[in-house]
Amino acid sequence: MAPPCAVFPASQLPTEIQVDENGKRRKGGRIDLSACELLSMVQYDCQIDHPELRDSAVRCWPVQRWFRRCQYQKGKFMVETTMWEGKTPAPDSVDKGPRDGNLGDGRGGA
């Protein structure tokens, strides 16, 4: 089982990254989160329409996630910044409906 994670508001993220996973202050001076490399990835949230039916449709929606890769004296670390970034895709850039084609059609195709 994974260790418990600290819970804090996104606004505190720039302060929280100043210490490592052991609670020790990171060496090399204060880390400017906004200056760290911005990365993103898309995951999919999928729902089965009728799980009790073998051939039920599977519908998937994209979920954009944002990360920052920061450098400090001992190396690099990554932190998810989705809530801190406050970014949402433009309405035209993300299809709000189910994915079409073989992906998510409930037939196991990819």
Short mmCIF file of N, CA and C in Angstrom, two decimals:
data_model
loop_
_atom_site.label_atom_id
_atom_site.label_comp_id
_atom_site.label_asym_id
_atom_site.label_seq_id
_atom_site.Cartn_x
_atom_site.Cartn_y
_atom_site.Cartn_z
N MET A 1 0.84 -1.18 0.00
CA MET A 1 0.00 0.00 0.00
C MET A 1 0.88 1.24 0.00
N ALA A 2 0.49 2.24 -0.79
CA ALA A 2 1.25 3.48 -0.88
C ALA A 2 1.15 4.26 0.42
N PRO A 3 2.20 5.02 0.75
CA PRO A 3 2.12 5.84 1.97
C PRO A 3 1.10 6.95 1.80
N PRO A 4 0.55 7.45 2.90
CA PRO A 4 -0.44 8.52 2.79
C PRO A 4 0.18 9.79 2.20
N CYS A 5 -0.61 10.52 1.48
CA CYS A 5 -0.16 11.78 0.86
C CYS A 5 -0.71 12.95 1.65
N ALA A 6 0.10 13.99 1.73
CA ALA A 6 -0.37 15.22 2.38
C ALA A 6 -1.42 15.88 1.51
N VAL A 7 -2.42 16.47 2.15
CA VAL A 7 -3.47 17.18 1.44
C VAL A 7 -3.33 18.66 1.76
N PHE A 8 -3.32 19.49 0.72
CA PHE A 8 -3.20 20.93 0.90
C PHE A 8 -3.81 21.61 -0.31
N PRO A 9 -4.20 22.89 -0.18
CA PRO A 9 -4.77 23.61 -1.31
C PRO A 9 -3.72 23.84 -2.40
N ALA A 10 -4.16 23.90 -3.64
CA ALA A 10 -3.25 24.11 -4.78
C ALA A 10 -2.44 25.40 -4.61
N SER A 11 -2.99 26.39 -3.97
CA SER A 11 -2.28 27.66 -3.79
C SER A 11 -1.01 27.51 -2.95
N GLN A 12 -0.92 26.43 -2.16
CA GLN A 12 0.26 26.20 -1.32
C GLN A 12 1.34 25.38 -2.03
N LEU A 13 1.10 24.95 -3.26
CA LEU A 13 2.04 24.10 -3.96
C LEU A 13 3.44 24.72 -4.06
N PRO A 14 3.59 26.00 -4.42
CA PRO A 14 4.94 26.57 -4.49
C PRO A 14 5.71 26.47 -3.17
N THR A 15 5.02 26.51 -2.05
CA THR A 15 5.66 26.37 -0.74
C THR A 15 5.96 24.90 -0.44
N GLU A 16 5.03 24.03 -0.76
CA GLU A 16 5.18 22.60 -0.47
C GLU A 16 6.34 21.95 -1.22
N ILE A 17 6.66 22.42 -2.42
CA ILE A 17 7.75 21.80 -3.18
C ILE A 17 9.13 22.18 -2.65
N GLN A 18 9.20 23.10 -1.71
CA GLN A 18 10.50 23.50 -1.16
C GLN A 18 11.10 22.43 -0.27
N VAL A 19 10.29 21.45 0.13
CA VAL A 19 10.78 20.33 0.94
C VAL A 19 10.60 19.03 0.18
N ASP A 20 11.46 18.05 0.45
CA ASP A 20 11.38 16.76 -0.25
C ASP A 20 10.38 15.84 0.44
N GLU A 21 10.29 14.59 -0.06
CA GLU A 21 9.32 13.63 0.48
C GLU A 21 9.60 13.24 1.93
N ASN A 22 10.82 13.54 2.42
CA ASN A 22 11.17 13.25 3.82
C ASN A 22 11.01 14.46 4.72
N GLY A 23 10.51 15.55 4.15
CA GLY A 23 10.30 16.77 4.94
C GLY A 23 11.53 17.63 5.07
N LYS A 24 12.61 17.30 4.34
CA LYS A 24 13.84 18.09 4.41
C LYS A 24 13.84 19.16 3.33
N ARG A 25 14.35 20.34 3.68
CA ARG A 25 14.41 21.46 2.75
C ARG A 25 15.32 21.09 1.57
N ARG A 26 14.85 21.35 0.34
CA ARG A 26 15.66 21.09 -0.85
C ARG A 26 16.82 22.07 -0.90
N LYS A 27 17.99 21.56 -1.28
CA LYS A 27 19.20 22.39 -1.33
C LYS A 27 19.28 23.16 -2.64
N GLY A 28 19.96 24.29 -2.61
CA GLY A 28 20.19 25.06 -3.83
C GLY A 28 19.35 26.31 -3.94
N GLY A 29 18.67 26.68 -2.88
CA GLY A 29 17.87 27.90 -2.93
C GLY A 29 16.41 27.64 -3.25
N ARG A 30 15.63 28.67 -3.16
CA ARG A 30 14.18 28.57 -3.39
C ARG A 30 13.88 28.18 -4.83
N ILE A 31 12.95 27.25 -5.02
CA ILE A 31 12.55 26.78 -6.35
C ILE A 31 11.35 27.59 -6.80
N ASP A 32 11.47 28.17 -7.99
CA ASP A 32 10.38 28.94 -8.59
C ASP A 32 9.57 27.98 -9.44
N LEU A 33 8.42 27.56 -8.96
CA LEU A 33 7.60 26.56 -9.66
C LEU A 33 7.22 27.02 -11.06
N SER A 34 6.92 28.30 -11.23
CA SER A 34 6.52 28.79 -12.55
C SER A 34 7.66 28.76 -13.56
N ALA A 35 8.91 28.65 -13.10
CA ALA A 35 10.06 28.58 -14.00
C ALA A 35 10.40 27.14 -14.39
N CYS A 36 9.78 26.17 -13.76
CA CYS A 36 10.05 24.76 -14.07
C CYS A 36 9.40 24.39 -15.40
N GLU A 37 9.98 23.38 -16.06
CA GLU A 37 9.47 22.92 -17.36
C GLU A 37 8.03 22.43 -17.23
N LEU A 38 7.15 22.90 -18.11
CA LEU A 38 5.74 22.51 -18.11
C LEU A 38 5.53 21.32 -19.04
N LEU A 39 4.90 20.27 -18.53
CA LEU A 39 4.60 19.07 -19.30
C LEU A 39 3.12 18.75 -19.16
N SER A 40 2.58 18.01 -20.12
CA SER A 40 1.18 17.62 -20.00
C SER A 40 0.98 16.21 -20.54
N MET A 41 -0.15 15.62 -20.18
CA MET A 41 -0.55 14.34 -20.75
C MET A 41 -2.07 14.27 -20.70
N VAL A 42 -2.61 13.44 -21.55
CA VAL A 42 -4.05 13.23 -21.59
C VAL A 42 -4.33 11.80 -21.15
N GLN A 43 -5.20 11.65 -20.18
CA GLN A 43 -5.69 10.35 -19.78
C GLN A 43 -7.16 10.31 -20.15
N TYR A 44 -7.77 9.15 -20.03
CA TYR A 44 -9.18 9.03 -20.38
C TYR A 44 -9.98 8.47 -19.21
N ASP A 45 -11.12 9.09 -18.95
CA ASP A 45 -12.08 8.64 -17.94
C ASP A 45 -13.15 7.88 -18.72
N CYS A 46 -13.27 6.59 -18.46
CA CYS A 46 -14.19 5.75 -19.23
C CYS A 46 -15.31 5.20 -18.34
N GLN A 47 -16.48 5.10 -18.91
CA GLN A 47 -17.66 4.57 -18.23
C GLN A 47 -18.31 3.52 -19.13
N ILE A 48 -18.74 2.43 -18.52
CA ILE A 48 -19.49 1.41 -19.25
C ILE A 48 -20.96 1.74 -19.08
N ASP A 49 -21.68 1.89 -20.20
CA ASP A 49 -23.09 2.27 -20.14
C ASP A 49 -23.91 1.31 -19.28
N HIS A 50 -23.80 0.03 -19.58
CA HIS A 50 -24.56 -0.98 -18.85
C HIS A 50 -23.62 -2.14 -18.52
N PRO A 51 -22.92 -2.08 -17.38
CA PRO A 51 -21.91 -3.08 -17.05
C PRO A 51 -22.45 -4.52 -16.99
N GLU A 52 -23.74 -4.64 -16.77
CA GLU A 52 -24.32 -5.99 -16.69
C GLU A 52 -24.48 -6.64 -18.07
N LEU A 53 -24.34 -5.85 -19.14
CA LEU A 53 -24.46 -6.37 -20.49
C LEU A 53 -23.08 -6.55 -21.12
N ARG A 54 -22.82 -7.70 -21.68
CA ARG A 54 -21.51 -8.03 -22.25
C ARG A 54 -21.09 -7.07 -23.37
N ASP A 55 -21.98 -6.68 -24.25
CA ASP A 55 -21.65 -5.84 -25.39
C ASP A 55 -22.00 -4.36 -25.17
N SER A 56 -22.07 -3.94 -23.92
CA SER A 56 -22.43 -2.55 -23.64
C SER A 56 -21.34 -1.59 -24.13
N ALA A 57 -21.76 -0.44 -24.57
CA ALA A 57 -20.82 0.58 -25.06
C ALA A 57 -19.96 1.11 -23.91
N VAL A 58 -18.73 1.44 -24.26
CA VAL A 58 -17.81 2.09 -23.33
C VAL A 58 -17.58 3.50 -23.86
N ARG A 59 -17.82 4.49 -23.03
CA ARG A 59 -17.65 5.89 -23.44
C ARG A 59 -16.49 6.48 -22.66
N CYS A 60 -15.61 7.19 -23.38
CA CYS A 60 -14.42 7.77 -22.77
C CYS A 60 -14.32 9.26 -23.05
N TRP A 61 -13.87 10.01 -22.04
CA TRP A 61 -13.68 11.45 -22.15
C TRP A 61 -12.24 11.79 -21.78
N PRO A 62 -11.63 12.73 -22.50
CA PRO A 62 -10.24 13.10 -22.19
C PRO A 62 -10.14 13.90 -20.90
N VAL A 63 -9.07 13.66 -20.17
CA VAL A 63 -8.76 14.41 -18.95
C VAL A 63 -7.33 14.94 -19.10
N GLN A 64 -7.18 16.24 -19.23
CA GLN A 64 -5.86 16.87 -19.38
C GLN A 64 -5.22 17.03 -18.02
N ARG A 65 -3.96 16.60 -17.88
CA ARG A 65 -3.22 16.76 -16.62
C ARG A 65 -1.93 17.51 -16.92
N TRP A 66 -1.52 18.37 -15.99
CA TRP A 66 -0.33 19.20 -16.14
C TRP A 66 0.68 18.87 -15.05
N PHE A 67 1.96 18.94 -15.41
CA PHE A 67 3.07 18.63 -14.49
C PHE A 67 4.16 19.66 -14.68
N ARG A 68 5.00 19.83 -13.68
CA ARG A 68 6.21 20.64 -13.78
C ARG A 68 7.40 19.77 -13.40
N ARG A 69 8.47 19.85 -14.22
CA ARG A 69 9.73 19.15 -13.91
C ARG A 69 10.70 20.23 -13.46
N CYS A 70 11.13 20.13 -12.20
CA CYS A 70 11.98 21.15 -11.60
C CYS A 70 13.38 20.61 -11.33
N GLN A 71 14.36 21.49 -11.46
CA GLN A 71 15.76 21.17 -11.20
C GLN A 71 16.13 21.75 -9.85
N TYR A 72 16.87 20.98 -9.06
CA TYR A 72 17.46 21.52 -7.84
C TYR A 72 18.83 20.89 -7.68
N GLN A 73 19.53 21.22 -6.63
CA GLN A 73 20.94 20.84 -6.49
C GLN A 73 21.17 19.33 -6.60
N LYS A 74 20.27 18.50 -6.10
CA LYS A 74 20.47 17.05 -6.11
C LYS A 74 19.90 16.38 -7.35
N GLY A 75 19.26 17.10 -8.23
CA GLY A 75 18.70 16.49 -9.43
C GLY A 75 17.38 17.13 -9.84
N LYS A 76 16.48 16.29 -10.33
CA LYS A 76 15.17 16.77 -10.80
C LYS A 76 14.05 16.05 -10.06
N PHE A 77 12.90 16.69 -10.01
CA PHE A 77 11.69 16.06 -9.50
C PHE A 77 10.52 16.58 -10.30
N MET A 78 9.44 15.80 -10.30
CA MET A 78 8.22 16.22 -11.01
C MET A 78 7.08 16.31 -10.01
N VAL A 79 6.18 17.24 -10.30
CA VAL A 79 5.02 17.43 -9.44
C VAL A 79 3.82 17.71 -10.34
N GLU A 80 2.68 17.11 -9.99
CA GLU A 80 1.47 17.42 -10.75
C GLU A 80 0.98 18.80 -10.34
N THR A 81 0.66 19.61 -11.34
CA THR A 81 0.26 21.00 -11.09
C THR A 81 -1.10 21.33 -11.72
N THR A 82 -1.88 20.33 -12.06
CA THR A 82 -3.14 20.55 -12.78
C THR A 82 -4.00 21.62 -12.12
N MET A 83 -4.25 21.50 -10.85
CA MET A 83 -5.10 22.49 -10.16
C MET A 83 -4.40 23.83 -10.02
N TRP A 84 -3.10 23.82 -9.79
CA TRP A 84 -2.33 25.05 -9.62
C TRP A 84 -2.27 25.84 -10.92
N GLU A 85 -2.14 25.16 -12.05
CA GLU A 85 -2.04 25.83 -13.36
C GLU A 85 -3.31 26.59 -13.69
N GLY A 86 -4.46 26.04 -13.28
CA GLY A 86 -5.72 26.69 -13.60
C GLY A 86 -6.05 26.64 -15.08
N LYS A 87 -5.40 25.72 -15.80
CA LYS A 87 -5.62 25.62 -17.25
C LYS A 87 -6.81 24.73 -17.54
N THR A 88 -7.60 25.16 -18.46
CA THR A 88 -8.66 24.30 -19.00
C THR A 88 -8.56 24.39 -20.50
N PRO A 89 -8.77 23.29 -21.20
CA PRO A 89 -8.68 23.35 -22.65
C PRO A 89 -9.75 24.25 -23.23
N ALA A 90 -9.45 24.84 -24.36
CA ALA A 90 -10.44 25.66 -25.06
C ALA A 90 -11.62 24.78 -25.44
N PRO A 91 -12.85 25.30 -25.40
CA PRO A 91 -14.03 24.48 -25.67
C PRO A 91 -13.96 23.73 -26.99
N ASP A 92 -13.35 24.31 -28.02
CA ASP A 92 -13.28 23.64 -29.31
C ASP A 92 -12.20 22.58 -29.37
N SER A 93 -11.25 22.56 -28.41
CA SER A 93 -10.12 21.65 -28.51
C SER A 93 -10.38 20.28 -27.90
N VAL A 94 -11.44 20.15 -27.11
CA VAL A 94 -11.75 18.86 -26.49
C VAL A 94 -13.17 18.47 -26.84
N ASP A 95 -13.33 17.29 -27.40
CA ASP A 95 -14.65 16.77 -27.73
C ASP A 95 -15.31 16.31 -26.44
N LYS A 96 -16.42 16.88 -26.08
CA LYS A 96 -17.11 16.53 -24.84
C LYS A 96 -17.88 15.21 -24.97
N GLY A 97 -18.12 14.77 -26.17
CA GLY A 97 -18.88 13.54 -26.37
C GLY A 97 -17.99 12.32 -26.32
N PRO A 98 -18.59 11.14 -26.46
CA PRO A 98 -17.82 9.90 -26.43
C PRO A 98 -16.85 9.84 -27.61
N ARG A 99 -15.76 9.13 -27.39
CA ARG A 99 -14.79 8.92 -28.46
C ARG A 99 -15.41 8.00 -29.50
N ASP A 100 -15.17 8.27 -30.78
CA ASP A 100 -15.68 7.38 -31.80
C ASP A 100 -14.55 6.54 -32.37
N GLY A 101 -14.85 5.68 -33.30
CA GLY A 101 -13.85 4.76 -33.82
C GLY A 101 -13.76 3.55 -32.91
N ASN A 102 -12.70 2.79 -33.02
CA ASN A 102 -12.55 1.58 -32.23
C ASN A 102 -12.24 1.84 -30.77
N LEU A 103 -11.59 2.97 -30.47
CA LEU A 103 -11.25 3.28 -29.10
C LEU A 103 -12.52 3.50 -28.29
N GLY A 104 -12.71 2.68 -27.28
CA GLY A 104 -13.86 2.86 -26.39
C GLY A 104 -15.17 2.39 -26.97
N ASP A 105 -15.15 1.50 -27.97
CA ASP A 105 -16.41 1.06 -28.56
C ASP A 105 -16.98 -0.17 -27.86
N GLY A 106 -16.28 -0.66 -26.83
CA GLY A 106 -16.79 -1.81 -26.08
C GLY A 106 -16.48 -3.14 -26.73
N ARG A 107 -15.77 -3.14 -27.84
CA ARG A 107 -15.48 -4.39 -28.53
C ARG A 107 -14.02 -4.82 -28.40
N GLY A 108 -13.28 -4.10 -27.60
CA GLY A 108 -11.88 -4.48 -27.35
C GLY A 108 -10.91 -4.05 -28.42
N GLY A 109 -11.35 -3.29 -29.41
CA GLY A 109 -10.44 -2.84 -30.46
C GLY A 109 -9.63 -1.66 -30.00
N ALA A 110 -8.51 -1.43 -30.66
CA ALA A 110 -7.70 -0.26 -30.30
C ALA A 110 -7.12 0.35 -31.56
#
